[in-house]
PDB file of C-alpha atoms in Angstrom:
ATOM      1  CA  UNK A 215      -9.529  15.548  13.277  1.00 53.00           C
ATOM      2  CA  UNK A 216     -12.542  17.315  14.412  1.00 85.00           C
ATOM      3  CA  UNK A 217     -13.983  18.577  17.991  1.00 93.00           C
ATOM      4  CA  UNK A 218     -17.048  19.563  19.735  1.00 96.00           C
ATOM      5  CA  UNK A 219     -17.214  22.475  22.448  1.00 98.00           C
ATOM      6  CA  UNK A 220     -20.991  21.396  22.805  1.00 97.00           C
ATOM      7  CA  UNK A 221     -22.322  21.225  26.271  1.00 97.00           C
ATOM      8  CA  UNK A 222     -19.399  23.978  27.018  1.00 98.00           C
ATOM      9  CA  UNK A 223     -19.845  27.119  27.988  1.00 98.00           C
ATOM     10  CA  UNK A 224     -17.263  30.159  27.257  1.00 98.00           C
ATOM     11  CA  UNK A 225     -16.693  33.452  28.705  1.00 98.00           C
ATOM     12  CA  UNK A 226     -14.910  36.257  26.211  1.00 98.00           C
ATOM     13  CA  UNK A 227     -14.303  39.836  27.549  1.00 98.00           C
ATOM     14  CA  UNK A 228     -14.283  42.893  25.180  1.00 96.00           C
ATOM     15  CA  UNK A 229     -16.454  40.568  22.065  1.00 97.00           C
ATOM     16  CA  UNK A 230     -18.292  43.375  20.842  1.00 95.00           C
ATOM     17  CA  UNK A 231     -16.223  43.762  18.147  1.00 94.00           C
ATOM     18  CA  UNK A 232     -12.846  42.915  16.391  1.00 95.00           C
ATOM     19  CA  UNK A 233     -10.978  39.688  17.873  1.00 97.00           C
ATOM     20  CA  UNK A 234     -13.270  39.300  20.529  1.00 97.00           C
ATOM     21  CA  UNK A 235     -16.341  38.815  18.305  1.00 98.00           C
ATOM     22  CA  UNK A 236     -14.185  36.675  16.344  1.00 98.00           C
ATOM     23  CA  UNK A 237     -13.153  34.427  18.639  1.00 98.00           C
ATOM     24  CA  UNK A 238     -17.304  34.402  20.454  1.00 98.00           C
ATOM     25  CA  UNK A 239     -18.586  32.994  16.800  1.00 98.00           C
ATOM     26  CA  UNK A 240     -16.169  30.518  16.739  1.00 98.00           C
ATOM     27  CA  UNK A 241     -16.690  29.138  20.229  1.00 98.00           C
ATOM     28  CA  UNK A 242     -20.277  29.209  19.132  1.00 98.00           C
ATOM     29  CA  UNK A 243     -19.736  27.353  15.788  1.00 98.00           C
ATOM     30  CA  UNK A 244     -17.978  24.872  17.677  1.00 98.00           C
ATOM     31  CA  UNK A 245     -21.495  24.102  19.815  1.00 98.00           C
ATOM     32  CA  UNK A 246     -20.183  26.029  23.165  1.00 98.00           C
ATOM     33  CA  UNK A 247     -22.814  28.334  24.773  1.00 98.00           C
ATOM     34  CA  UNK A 248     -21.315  32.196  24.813  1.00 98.00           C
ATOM     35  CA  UNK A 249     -21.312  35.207  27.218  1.00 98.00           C
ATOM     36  CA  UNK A 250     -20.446  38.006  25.282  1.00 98.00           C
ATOM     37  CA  UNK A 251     -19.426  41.400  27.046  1.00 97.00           C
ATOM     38  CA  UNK A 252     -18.739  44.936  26.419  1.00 95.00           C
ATOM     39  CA  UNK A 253     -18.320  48.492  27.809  1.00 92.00           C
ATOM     40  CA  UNK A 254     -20.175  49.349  24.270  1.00 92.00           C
ATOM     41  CA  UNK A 255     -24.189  48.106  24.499  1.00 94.00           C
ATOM     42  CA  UNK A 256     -25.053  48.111  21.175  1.00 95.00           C
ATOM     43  CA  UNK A 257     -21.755  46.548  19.866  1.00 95.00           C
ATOM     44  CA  UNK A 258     -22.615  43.800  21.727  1.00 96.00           C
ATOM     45  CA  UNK A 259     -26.166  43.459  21.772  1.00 97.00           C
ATOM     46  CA  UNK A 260     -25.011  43.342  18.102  1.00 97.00           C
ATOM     47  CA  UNK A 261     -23.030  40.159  18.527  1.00 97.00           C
ATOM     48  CA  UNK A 262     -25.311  38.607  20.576  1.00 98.00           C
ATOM     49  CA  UNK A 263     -28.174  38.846  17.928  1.00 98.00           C
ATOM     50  CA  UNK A 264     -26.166  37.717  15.187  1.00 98.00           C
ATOM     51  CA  UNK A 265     -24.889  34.511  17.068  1.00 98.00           C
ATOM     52  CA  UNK A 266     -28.688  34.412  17.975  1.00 98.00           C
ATOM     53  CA  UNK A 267     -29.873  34.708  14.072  1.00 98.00           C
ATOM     54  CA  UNK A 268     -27.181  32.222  13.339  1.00 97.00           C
ATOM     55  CA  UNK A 269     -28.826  29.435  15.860  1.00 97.00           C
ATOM     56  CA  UNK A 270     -25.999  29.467  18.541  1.00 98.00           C
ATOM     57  CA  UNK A 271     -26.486  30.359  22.447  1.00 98.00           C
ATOM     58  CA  UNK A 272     -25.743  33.611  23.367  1.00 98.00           C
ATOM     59  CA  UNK A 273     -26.151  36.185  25.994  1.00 98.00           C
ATOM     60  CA  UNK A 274     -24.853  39.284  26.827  1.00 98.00           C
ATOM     61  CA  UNK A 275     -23.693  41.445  29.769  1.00 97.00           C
ATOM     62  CA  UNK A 276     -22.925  44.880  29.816  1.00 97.00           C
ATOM     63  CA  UNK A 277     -20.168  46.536  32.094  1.00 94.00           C
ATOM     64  CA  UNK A 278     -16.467  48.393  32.557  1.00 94.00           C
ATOM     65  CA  UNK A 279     -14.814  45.636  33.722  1.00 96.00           C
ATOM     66  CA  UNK A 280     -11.929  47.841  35.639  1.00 96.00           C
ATOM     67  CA  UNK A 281     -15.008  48.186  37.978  1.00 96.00           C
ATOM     68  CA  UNK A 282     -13.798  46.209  40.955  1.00 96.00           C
ATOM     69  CA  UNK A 283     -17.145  44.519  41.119  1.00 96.00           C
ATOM     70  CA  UNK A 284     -17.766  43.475  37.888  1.00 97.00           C
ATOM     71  CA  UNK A 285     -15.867  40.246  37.037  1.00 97.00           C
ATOM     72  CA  UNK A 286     -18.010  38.480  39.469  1.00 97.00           C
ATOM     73  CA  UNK A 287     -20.963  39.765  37.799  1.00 98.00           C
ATOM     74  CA  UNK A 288     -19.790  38.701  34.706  1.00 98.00           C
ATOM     75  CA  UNK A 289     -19.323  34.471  36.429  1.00 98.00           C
ATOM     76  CA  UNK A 290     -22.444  35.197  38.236  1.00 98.00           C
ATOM     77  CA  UNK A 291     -24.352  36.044  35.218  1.00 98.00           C
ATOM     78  CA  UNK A 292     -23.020  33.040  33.304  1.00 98.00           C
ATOM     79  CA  UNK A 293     -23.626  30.568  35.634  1.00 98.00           C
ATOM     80  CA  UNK A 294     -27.564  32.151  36.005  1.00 98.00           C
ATOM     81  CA  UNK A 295     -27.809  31.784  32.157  1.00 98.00           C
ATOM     82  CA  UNK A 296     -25.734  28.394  31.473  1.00 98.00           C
ATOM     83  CA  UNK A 297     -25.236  26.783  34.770  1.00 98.00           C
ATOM     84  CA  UNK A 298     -21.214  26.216  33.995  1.00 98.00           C
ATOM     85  CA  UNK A 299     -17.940  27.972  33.248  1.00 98.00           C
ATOM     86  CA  UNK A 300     -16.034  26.141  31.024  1.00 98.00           C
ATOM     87  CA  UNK A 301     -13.836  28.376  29.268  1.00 98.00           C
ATOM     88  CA  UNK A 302     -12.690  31.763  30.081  1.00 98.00           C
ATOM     89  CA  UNK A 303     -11.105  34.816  27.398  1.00 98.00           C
ATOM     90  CA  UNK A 304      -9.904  37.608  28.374  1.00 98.00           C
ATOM     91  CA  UNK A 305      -9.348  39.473  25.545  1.00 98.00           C
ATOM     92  CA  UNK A 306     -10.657  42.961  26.571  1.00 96.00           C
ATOM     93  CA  UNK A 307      -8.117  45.600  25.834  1.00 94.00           C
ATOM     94  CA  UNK A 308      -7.262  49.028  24.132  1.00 93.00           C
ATOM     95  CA  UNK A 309      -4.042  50.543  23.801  1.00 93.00           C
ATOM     96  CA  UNK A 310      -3.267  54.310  25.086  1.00 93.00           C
ATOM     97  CA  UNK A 311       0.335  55.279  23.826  1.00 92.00           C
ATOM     98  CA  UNK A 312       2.776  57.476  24.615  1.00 92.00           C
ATOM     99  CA  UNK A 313       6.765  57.605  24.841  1.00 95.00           C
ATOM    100  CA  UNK A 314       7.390  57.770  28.842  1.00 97.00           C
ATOM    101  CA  UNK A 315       8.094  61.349  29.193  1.00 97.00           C
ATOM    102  CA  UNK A 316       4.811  62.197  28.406  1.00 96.00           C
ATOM    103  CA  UNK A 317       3.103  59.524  29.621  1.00 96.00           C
ATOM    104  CA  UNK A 318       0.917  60.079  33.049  1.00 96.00           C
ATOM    105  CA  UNK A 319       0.469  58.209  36.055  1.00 97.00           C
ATOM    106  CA  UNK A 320      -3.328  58.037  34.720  1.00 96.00           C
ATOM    107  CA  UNK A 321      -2.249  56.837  31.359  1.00 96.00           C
ATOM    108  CA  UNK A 322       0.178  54.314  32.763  1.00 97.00           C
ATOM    109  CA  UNK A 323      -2.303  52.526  35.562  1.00 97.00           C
ATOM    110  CA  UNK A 324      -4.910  52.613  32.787  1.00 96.00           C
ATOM    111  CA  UNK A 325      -3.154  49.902  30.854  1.00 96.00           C
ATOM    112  CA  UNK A 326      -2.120  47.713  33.882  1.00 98.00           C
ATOM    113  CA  UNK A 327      -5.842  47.960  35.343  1.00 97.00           C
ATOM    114  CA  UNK A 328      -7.360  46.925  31.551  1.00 97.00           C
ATOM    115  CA  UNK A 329      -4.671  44.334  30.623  1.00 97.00           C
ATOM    116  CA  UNK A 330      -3.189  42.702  34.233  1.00 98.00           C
ATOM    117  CA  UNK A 331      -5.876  43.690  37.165  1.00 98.00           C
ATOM    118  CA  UNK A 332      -9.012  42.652  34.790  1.00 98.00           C
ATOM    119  CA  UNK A 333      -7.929  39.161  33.934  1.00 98.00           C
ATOM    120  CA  UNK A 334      -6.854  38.292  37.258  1.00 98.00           C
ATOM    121  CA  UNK A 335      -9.877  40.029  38.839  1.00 98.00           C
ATOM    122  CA  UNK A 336     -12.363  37.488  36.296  1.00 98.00           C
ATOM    123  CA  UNK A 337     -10.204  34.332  37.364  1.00 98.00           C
ATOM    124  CA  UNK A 338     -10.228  35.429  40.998  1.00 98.00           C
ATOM    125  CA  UNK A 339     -14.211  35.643  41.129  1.00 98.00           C
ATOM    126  CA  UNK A 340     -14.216  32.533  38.836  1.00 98.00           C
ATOM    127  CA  UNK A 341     -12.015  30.238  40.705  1.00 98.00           C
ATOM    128  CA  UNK A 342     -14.821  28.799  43.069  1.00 98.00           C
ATOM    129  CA  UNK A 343     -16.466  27.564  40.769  1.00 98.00           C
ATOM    130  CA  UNK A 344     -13.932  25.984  38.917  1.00 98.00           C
ATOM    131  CA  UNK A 345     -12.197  24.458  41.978  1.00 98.00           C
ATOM    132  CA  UNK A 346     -14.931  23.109  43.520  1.00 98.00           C
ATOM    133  CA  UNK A 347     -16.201  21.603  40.159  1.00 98.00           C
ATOM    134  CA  UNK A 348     -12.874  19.916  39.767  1.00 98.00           C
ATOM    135  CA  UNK A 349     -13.432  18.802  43.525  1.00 98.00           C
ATOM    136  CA  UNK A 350     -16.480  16.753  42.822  1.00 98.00           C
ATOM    137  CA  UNK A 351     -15.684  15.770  39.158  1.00 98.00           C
ATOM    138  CA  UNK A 352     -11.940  14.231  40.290  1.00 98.00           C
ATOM    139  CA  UNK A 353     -13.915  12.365  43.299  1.00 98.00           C
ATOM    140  CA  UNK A 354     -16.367  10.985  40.980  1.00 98.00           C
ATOM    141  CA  UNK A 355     -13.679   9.502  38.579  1.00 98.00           C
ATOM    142  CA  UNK A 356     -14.261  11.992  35.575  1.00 97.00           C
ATOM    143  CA  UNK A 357     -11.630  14.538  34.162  1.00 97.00           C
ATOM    144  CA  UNK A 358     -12.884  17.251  32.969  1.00 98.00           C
ATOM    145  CA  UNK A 359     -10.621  20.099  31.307  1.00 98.00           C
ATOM    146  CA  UNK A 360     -11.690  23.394  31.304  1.00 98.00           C
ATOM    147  CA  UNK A 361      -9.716  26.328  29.130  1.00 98.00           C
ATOM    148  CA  UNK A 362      -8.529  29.889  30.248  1.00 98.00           C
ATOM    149  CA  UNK A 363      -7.057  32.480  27.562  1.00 98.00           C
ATOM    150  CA  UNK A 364      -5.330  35.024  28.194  1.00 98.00           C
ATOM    151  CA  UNK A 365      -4.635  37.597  25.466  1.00 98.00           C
ATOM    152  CA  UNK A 366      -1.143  39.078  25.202  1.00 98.00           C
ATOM    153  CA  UNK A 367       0.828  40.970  22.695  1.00 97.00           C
ATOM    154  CA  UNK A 368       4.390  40.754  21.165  1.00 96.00           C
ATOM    155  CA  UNK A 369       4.858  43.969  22.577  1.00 95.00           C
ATOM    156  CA  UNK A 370       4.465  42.142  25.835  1.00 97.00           C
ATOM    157  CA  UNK A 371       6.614  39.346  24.982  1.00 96.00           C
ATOM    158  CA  UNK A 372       9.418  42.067  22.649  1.00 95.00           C
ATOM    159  CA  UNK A 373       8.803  45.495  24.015  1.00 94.00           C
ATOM    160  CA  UNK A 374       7.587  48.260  21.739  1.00 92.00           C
ATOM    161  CA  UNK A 375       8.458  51.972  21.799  1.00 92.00           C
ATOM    162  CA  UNK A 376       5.363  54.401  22.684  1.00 92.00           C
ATOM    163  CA  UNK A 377       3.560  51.557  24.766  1.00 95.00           C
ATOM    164  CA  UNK A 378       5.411  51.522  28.516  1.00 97.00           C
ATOM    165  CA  UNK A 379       1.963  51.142  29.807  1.00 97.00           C
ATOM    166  CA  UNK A 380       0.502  48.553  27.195  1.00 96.00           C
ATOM    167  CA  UNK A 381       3.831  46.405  27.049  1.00 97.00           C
ATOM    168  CA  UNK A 382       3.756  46.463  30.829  1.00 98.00           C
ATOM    169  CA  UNK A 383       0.563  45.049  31.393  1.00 98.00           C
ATOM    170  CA  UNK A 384       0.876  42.691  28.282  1.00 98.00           C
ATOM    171  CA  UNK A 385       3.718  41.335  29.837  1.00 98.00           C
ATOM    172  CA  UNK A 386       2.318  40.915  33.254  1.00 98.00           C
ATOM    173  CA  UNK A 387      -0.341  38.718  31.427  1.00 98.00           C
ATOM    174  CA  UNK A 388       1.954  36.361  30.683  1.00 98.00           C
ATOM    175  CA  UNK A 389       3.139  36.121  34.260  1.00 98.00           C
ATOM    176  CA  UNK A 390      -0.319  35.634  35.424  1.00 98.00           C
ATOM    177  CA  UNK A 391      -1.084  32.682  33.124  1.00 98.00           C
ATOM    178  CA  UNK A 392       2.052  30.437  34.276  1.00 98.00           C
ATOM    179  CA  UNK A 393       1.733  30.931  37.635  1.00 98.00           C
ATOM    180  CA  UNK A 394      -2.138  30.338  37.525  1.00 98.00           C
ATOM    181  CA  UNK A 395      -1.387  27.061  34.763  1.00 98.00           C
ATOM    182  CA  UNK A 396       0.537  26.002  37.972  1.00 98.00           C
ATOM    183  CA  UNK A 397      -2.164  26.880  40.673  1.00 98.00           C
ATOM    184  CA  UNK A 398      -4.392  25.024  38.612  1.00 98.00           C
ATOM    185  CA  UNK A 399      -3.393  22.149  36.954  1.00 98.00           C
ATOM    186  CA  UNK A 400      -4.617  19.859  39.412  1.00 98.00           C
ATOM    187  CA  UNK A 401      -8.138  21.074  38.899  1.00 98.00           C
ATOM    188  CA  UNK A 402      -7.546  20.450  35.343  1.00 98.00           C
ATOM    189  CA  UNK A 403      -7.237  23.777  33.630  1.00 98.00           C
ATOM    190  CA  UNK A 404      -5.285  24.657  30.884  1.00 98.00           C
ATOM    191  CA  UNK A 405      -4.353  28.058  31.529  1.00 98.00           C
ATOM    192  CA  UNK A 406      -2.222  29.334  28.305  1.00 98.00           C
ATOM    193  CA  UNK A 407      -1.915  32.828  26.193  1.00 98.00           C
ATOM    194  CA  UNK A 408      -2.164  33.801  22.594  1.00 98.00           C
ATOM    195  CA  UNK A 409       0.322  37.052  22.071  1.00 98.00           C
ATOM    196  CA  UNK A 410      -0.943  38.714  18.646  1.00 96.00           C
ATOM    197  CA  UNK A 411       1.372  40.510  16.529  1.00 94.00           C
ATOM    198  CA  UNK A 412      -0.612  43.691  13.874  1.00 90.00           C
ATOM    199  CA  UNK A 413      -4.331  41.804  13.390  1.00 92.00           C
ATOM    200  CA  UNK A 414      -6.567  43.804  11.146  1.00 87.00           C
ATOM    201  CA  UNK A 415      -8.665  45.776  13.871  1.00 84.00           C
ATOM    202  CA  UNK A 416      -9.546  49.473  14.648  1.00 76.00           C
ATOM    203  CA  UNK A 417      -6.459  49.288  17.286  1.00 73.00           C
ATOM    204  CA  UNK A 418      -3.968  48.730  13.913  1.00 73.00           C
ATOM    205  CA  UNK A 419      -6.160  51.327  11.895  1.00 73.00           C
ATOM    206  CA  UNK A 420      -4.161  53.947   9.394  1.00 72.00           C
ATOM    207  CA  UNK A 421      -3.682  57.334  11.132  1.00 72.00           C
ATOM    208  CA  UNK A 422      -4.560  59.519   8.512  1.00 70.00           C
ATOM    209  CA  UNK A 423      -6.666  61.733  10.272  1.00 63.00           C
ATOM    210  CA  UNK A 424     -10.116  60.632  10.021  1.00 58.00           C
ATOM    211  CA  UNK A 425      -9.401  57.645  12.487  1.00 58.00           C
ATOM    212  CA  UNK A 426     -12.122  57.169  15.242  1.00 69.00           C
ATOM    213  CA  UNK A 427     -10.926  57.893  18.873  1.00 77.00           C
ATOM    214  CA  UNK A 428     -12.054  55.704  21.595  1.00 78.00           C
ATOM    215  CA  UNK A 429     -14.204  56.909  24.801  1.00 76.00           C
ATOM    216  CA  UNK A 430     -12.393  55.897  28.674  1.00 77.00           C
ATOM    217  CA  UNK A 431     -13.473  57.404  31.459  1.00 75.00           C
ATOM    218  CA  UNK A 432     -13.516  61.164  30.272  1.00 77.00           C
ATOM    219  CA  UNK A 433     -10.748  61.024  28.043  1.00 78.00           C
ATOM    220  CA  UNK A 434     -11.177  60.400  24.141  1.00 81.00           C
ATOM    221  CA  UNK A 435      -8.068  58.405  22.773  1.00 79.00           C
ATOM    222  CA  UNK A 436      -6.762  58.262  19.448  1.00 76.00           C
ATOM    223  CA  UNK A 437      -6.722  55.198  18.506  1.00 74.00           C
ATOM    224  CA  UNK A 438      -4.511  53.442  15.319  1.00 73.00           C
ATOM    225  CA  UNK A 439      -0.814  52.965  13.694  1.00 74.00           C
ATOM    226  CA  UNK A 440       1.204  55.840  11.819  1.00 74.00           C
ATOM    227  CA  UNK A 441       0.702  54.163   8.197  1.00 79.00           C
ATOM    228  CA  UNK A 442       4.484  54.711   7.165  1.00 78.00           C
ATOM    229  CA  UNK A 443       5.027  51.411  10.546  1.00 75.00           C
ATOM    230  CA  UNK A 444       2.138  49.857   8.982  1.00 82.00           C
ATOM    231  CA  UNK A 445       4.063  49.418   5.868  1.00 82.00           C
ATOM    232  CA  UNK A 446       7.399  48.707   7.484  1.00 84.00           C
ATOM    233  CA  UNK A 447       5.286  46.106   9.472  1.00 85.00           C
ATOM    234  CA  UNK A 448       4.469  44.408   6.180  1.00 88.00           C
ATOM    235  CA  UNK A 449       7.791  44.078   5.010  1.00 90.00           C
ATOM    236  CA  UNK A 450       8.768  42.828   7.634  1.00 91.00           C
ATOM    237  CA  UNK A 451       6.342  40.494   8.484  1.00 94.00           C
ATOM    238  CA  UNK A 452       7.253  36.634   6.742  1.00 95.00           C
ATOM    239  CA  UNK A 453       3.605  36.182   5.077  1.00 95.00           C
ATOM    240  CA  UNK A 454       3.790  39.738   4.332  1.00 92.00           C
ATOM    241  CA  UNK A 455       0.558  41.267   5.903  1.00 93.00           C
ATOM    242  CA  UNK A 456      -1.657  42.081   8.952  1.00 93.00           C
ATOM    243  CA  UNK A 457      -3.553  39.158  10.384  1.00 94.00           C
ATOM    244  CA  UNK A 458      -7.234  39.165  10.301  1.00 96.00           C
ATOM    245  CA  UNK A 459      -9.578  38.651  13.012  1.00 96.00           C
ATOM    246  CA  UNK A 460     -10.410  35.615  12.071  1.00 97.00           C
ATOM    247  CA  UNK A 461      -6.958  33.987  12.110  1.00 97.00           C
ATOM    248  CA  UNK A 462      -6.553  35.515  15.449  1.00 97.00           C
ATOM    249  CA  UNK A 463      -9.653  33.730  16.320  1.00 98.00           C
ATOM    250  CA  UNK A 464      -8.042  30.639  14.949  1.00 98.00           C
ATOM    251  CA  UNK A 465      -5.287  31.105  17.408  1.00 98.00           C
ATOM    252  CA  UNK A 466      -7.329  31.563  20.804  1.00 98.00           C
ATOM    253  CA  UNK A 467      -9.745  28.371  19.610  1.00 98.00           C
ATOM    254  CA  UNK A 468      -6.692  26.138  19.779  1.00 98.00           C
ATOM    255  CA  UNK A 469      -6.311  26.521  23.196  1.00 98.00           C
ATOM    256  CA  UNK A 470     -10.036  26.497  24.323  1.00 98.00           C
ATOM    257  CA  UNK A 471     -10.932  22.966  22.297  1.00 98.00           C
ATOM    258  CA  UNK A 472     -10.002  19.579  23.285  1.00 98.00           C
ATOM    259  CA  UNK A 473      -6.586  19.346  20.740  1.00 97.00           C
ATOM    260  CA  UNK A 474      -4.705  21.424  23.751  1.00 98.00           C
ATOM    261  CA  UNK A 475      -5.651  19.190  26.393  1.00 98.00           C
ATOM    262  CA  UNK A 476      -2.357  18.519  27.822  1.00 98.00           C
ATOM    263  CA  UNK A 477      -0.961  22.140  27.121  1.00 98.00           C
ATOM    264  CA  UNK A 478      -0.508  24.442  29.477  1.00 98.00           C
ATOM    265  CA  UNK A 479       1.160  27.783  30.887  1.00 98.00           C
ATOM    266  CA  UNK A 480       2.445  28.281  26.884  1.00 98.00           C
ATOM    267  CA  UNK A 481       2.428  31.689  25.248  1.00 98.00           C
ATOM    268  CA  UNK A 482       1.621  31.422  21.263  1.00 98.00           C
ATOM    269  CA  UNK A 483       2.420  33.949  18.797  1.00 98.00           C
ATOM    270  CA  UNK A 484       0.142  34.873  16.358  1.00 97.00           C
ATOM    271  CA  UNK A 485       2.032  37.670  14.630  1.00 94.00           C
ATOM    272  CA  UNK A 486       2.875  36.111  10.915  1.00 95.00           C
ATOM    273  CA  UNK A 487       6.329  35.517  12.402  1.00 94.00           C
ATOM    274  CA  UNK A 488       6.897  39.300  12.485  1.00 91.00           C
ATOM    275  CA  UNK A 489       8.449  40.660  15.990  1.00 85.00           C
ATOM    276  CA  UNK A 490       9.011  44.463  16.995  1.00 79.00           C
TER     277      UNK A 490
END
């Protein structure tokens, strides 16, 4: 059975790189129109030129998204460049681990502002829109479903040691997508969440030392998995192995085409059927 996103247009957070990218080329291959976004310009300038060089739509916005302000920038900018919002990921996200005794106030608000206030902040400023779309689509006769992801974690859905912060707002996530699948529904939108278990990105990276750090607001964070987990993670795991980005991908693109039409307020796993 095949699909069409064409005359769609998608939204994905944090697609400069790694799942996010993933998941923006194959909106794109499936004929939607894609906002790509950032906090890193050239990562996604990057994107945007390759979706560009492969003949899909793309634009790009650059921004921290924990700025207040921005999400509606983000839905204004799309609707200025595509005229719709049709489907909404929020994948943005970065983990910033520590066991609670030595984990700060900072630290802690960091990972609820990135992984719970951000989503709901971007469905907030896009919820005119969508409503009053529904409005005028249900009076004229026509359903027409329209897709939000949210991006979890099964250390959201099991709890993980060294991530109060990053379970916490992973798990909030969750709340926030059934209780908005119910606010919703009669505007028809699917609001569901993909929870992703070790996927092959910089965040699951070997610590060995030469690891890159990420840049936040004045702090540099080290960023990756102790490679003796990594390994236990493997054998672990059923299919025996990390997840790429492109199964991720796979995951998230479920819920945004027409096959998930009448699913909604779900959490999927995409974790190779491993669980902390």
């Amino acid at each position: 059975m095949s699909f069409t996103l064409e005359g769609k247009t998608a939204v994905v957070t944090g697609s400069g790189r790694g799942i996010g990218r993933a998941v923006a080329e194959k909106l794109a291959a499936a004929g939607a129109a894609v906002m790509v976004n950032d906090l890193d310009e050239a990562a996604v300038c990057e994107t945007k030129s390759a979706l560009r060089a492969s003949g899909y739509r793309a634009e790009h916005i650059v921004g921290d998204l924990t700025d207040p302000s921005f999400p509606g920038k983000i839905v204004d900018a799309t609707l200025e460049a595509f005229g719709s919002v049709d489907i909404i990921v929020n994948n943005a996200g970065y983990s910033w681990d520590s066991v609670i005794q030595k984990t700060t106030d900072e630290q802690f608000q960091a990972m609820l502002e990135i992984h719970i206030a951000v989503p709901f902040r971007v469905l907030r400023a896009a919820s005119t829109y969508l409503r009053e779309s529904a409005k005028k689509e249900i009076a004229a006769g026509k359903r027409v479903m329209r897709k939000v992801v949210n991006i979890t974690s099964i250390a959201g859905t099991d709890g993980n040691p060294g991530q109060a912060g990053y379970s916490s707002g992973k798990s909030g996530v969750i709340g926030l997508t059934k209780t908005l699948s119910k606010e919703w529904g009669r505007y028809n939108v699917n609001v569901n969440a993909v929870g992703f278990g070790l996927i092959e990105t910089r965040l699951a990276q070997p610590l060995t030392g030469n690891e890159s750090n990420i840049e936040m607001k004045g702090h540099s964070i080290r960023i990756g998995v102790q490679p003796a987990m990594l390994d236990s993670v493997k054998q672990a795991c059923p299919l025996g192995r990390l997840g790429t980005r492109e199964e991720a991908a796979g995951a998230v693109l479920f819920f945004c085409s027409p096959l998930s039409d009448y699913v909604t307020g779900e959490v999927l796993i995409c974790g190779g059927g491993f669980h902390f």
